[in-house]
Amino acid sequence: MKLKKGDLVKVILGKDKGKQAKIEKILPKNGKVLVTGVNQYKRHLKARAQGQSSEIVTITKPLSSQNVALICPHCKVQTRIGFKIEKNDKIRVCRKCDKKI
Ligand SMILES: [Zn+2]
């Protein structure tokens, strides 16, 4: 998984295509990411007990990491992530401006 929590991404596929938001959570096991305010669905919760009112809740579903592209914090454009080894550390770099992400 190349993406990290807190990364600013742009949705490139799906119903929220074009939206930009931050990654809230990474789900590496299934290659998905949870992006704030993206891929939201409304779910109607029926009252389970008498006297309880039913309500509509908004849930955010994770989406495939393939459906989002990173926005470079330096050059502010949609980019791809590259890797470099610096002082024995693997660092992420922007393929466009070559700066560390
Ligand atoms: Zn860049």
Short mmCIF file of C-alpha atoms and ligand atoms in Angstrom, two decimals:
data_model
loop_
_atom_site.label_atom_id
_atom_site.label_comp_id
_atom_site.label_asym_id
_atom_site.label_seq_id
_atom_site.Cartn_x
_atom_site.Cartn_y
_atom_site.Cartn_z
CA MET A 1 0.00 0.00 0.00
CA LYS A 2 1.54 3.25 -1.14
CA LEU A 3 -0.96 5.53 0.47
CA LYS A 4 -0.93 6.70 4.05
CA LYS A 5 -3.41 8.02 6.51
CA GLY A 6 -3.76 11.79 6.13
CA ASP A 7 -2.81 11.84 2.43
CA LEU A 8 -4.81 14.17 0.25
CA VAL A 9 -6.29 12.22 -2.60
CA LYS A 10 -8.50 12.78 -5.60
CA VAL A 11 -11.18 10.29 -6.49
CA ILE A 12 -10.65 9.15 -10.07
CA LEU A 13 -13.31 6.47 -10.34
CA GLY A 14 -16.77 5.88 -8.94
CA LYS A 15 -19.69 7.98 -7.85
CA ASP A 16 -17.57 10.66 -6.17
CA LYS A 17 -15.18 11.08 -9.07
CA GLY A 18 -13.39 14.42 -8.92
CA LYS A 19 -13.72 14.91 -5.17
CA GLN A 20 -10.66 15.70 -3.12
CA ALA A 21 -10.33 14.66 0.50
CA LYS A 22 -8.03 13.19 3.06
CA ILE A 23 -7.54 9.56 3.83
CA GLU A 24 -9.05 8.71 7.14
CA LYS A 25 -8.08 5.08 7.35
CA ILE A 26 -6.06 2.52 5.44
CA LEU A 27 -7.32 -1.03 5.10
CA PRO A 28 -4.26 -2.82 3.75
CA LYS A 29 -5.79 -6.30 3.92
CA ASN A 30 -8.33 -5.60 1.23
CA GLY A 31 -6.48 -2.80 -0.52
CA LYS A 32 -9.04 -0.22 0.44
CA VAL A 33 -9.00 3.25 1.86
CA LEU A 34 -11.54 5.24 3.79
CA VAL A 35 -11.68 8.80 2.54
CA THR A 36 -13.46 11.54 4.50
CA GLY A 37 -16.82 12.36 2.95
CA VAL A 38 -16.32 10.08 -0.03
CA ASN A 39 -18.42 7.05 -0.94
CA GLN A 40 -21.12 7.90 1.54
CA TYR A 41 -24.38 6.06 1.70
CA LYS A 42 -27.51 6.76 3.60
CA ARG A 43 -28.90 3.91 5.59
CA HIS A 44 -32.31 3.88 7.06
CA LEU A 45 -32.29 2.44 10.53
CA LYS A 46 -35.60 1.06 11.60
CA ALA A 47 -36.69 1.42 15.16
CA ARG A 48 -36.00 -1.79 17.00
CA ALA A 49 -37.94 -1.09 20.14
CA GLN A 50 -41.30 0.49 20.59
CA GLY A 51 -41.10 4.19 21.20
CA GLN A 52 -37.75 4.42 19.48
CA SER A 53 -37.71 6.50 16.34
CA SER A 54 -36.18 5.29 13.13
CA GLU A 55 -33.38 7.36 11.72
CA ILE A 56 -31.28 7.83 8.65
CA VAL A 57 -27.59 7.55 9.18
CA THR A 58 -24.82 8.32 6.76
CA ILE A 59 -22.12 5.74 6.50
CA THR A 60 -18.83 6.05 4.72
CA LYS A 61 -17.72 2.98 2.87
CA PRO A 62 -14.11 2.28 2.05
CA LEU A 63 -13.17 2.34 -1.61
CA SER A 64 -10.45 0.64 -3.56
CA SER A 65 -7.09 2.36 -3.42
CA GLN A 66 -7.09 2.01 -7.22
CA ASN A 67 -9.93 4.51 -7.35
CA VAL A 68 -7.95 7.34 -5.82
CA ALA A 69 -4.87 9.25 -6.87
CA LEU A 70 -2.54 11.12 -4.59
CA ILE A 71 -2.39 14.89 -4.72
CA CYS A 72 1.19 15.97 -4.13
CA PRO A 73 1.41 18.42 -1.21
CA HIS A 74 4.25 20.23 -2.98
CA CYS A 75 3.12 20.66 -6.57
CA LYS A 76 -0.62 20.25 -5.82
CA VAL A 77 -1.31 18.04 -8.78
CA GLN A 78 -2.48 14.51 -9.15
CA THR A 79 0.61 12.37 -9.20
CA ARG A 80 2.03 8.90 -8.87
CA ILE A 81 4.15 7.80 -5.97
CA GLY A 82 7.73 6.77 -6.43
CA PHE A 83 10.15 5.35 -3.93
CA LYS A 84 13.70 6.26 -3.07
CA ILE A 85 16.20 4.96 -0.59
CA GLU A 86 17.61 7.69 1.58
CA LYS A 87 19.86 6.91 4.54
CA ASN A 88 18.64 3.30 4.50
CA ASP A 89 15.06 4.48 4.67
CA LYS A 90 12.55 3.92 1.95
CA ILE A 91 10.86 7.24 1.31
CA ARG A 92 7.95 8.20 -0.86
CA VAL A 93 8.55 10.78 -3.54
CA CYS A 94 6.36 12.60 -6.01
CA ARG A 95 7.08 11.43 -9.55
CA LYS A 96 6.47 14.94 -10.85
CA CYS A 97 8.48 17.23 -8.56
CA ASP A 98 10.69 14.55 -6.99
CA LYS A 99 10.06 15.88 -3.50
CA LYS A 100 9.54 13.74 -0.47
CA ILE A 101 5.92 13.11 0.39
ZN ZN B 1 4.98 16.96 -6.51
#
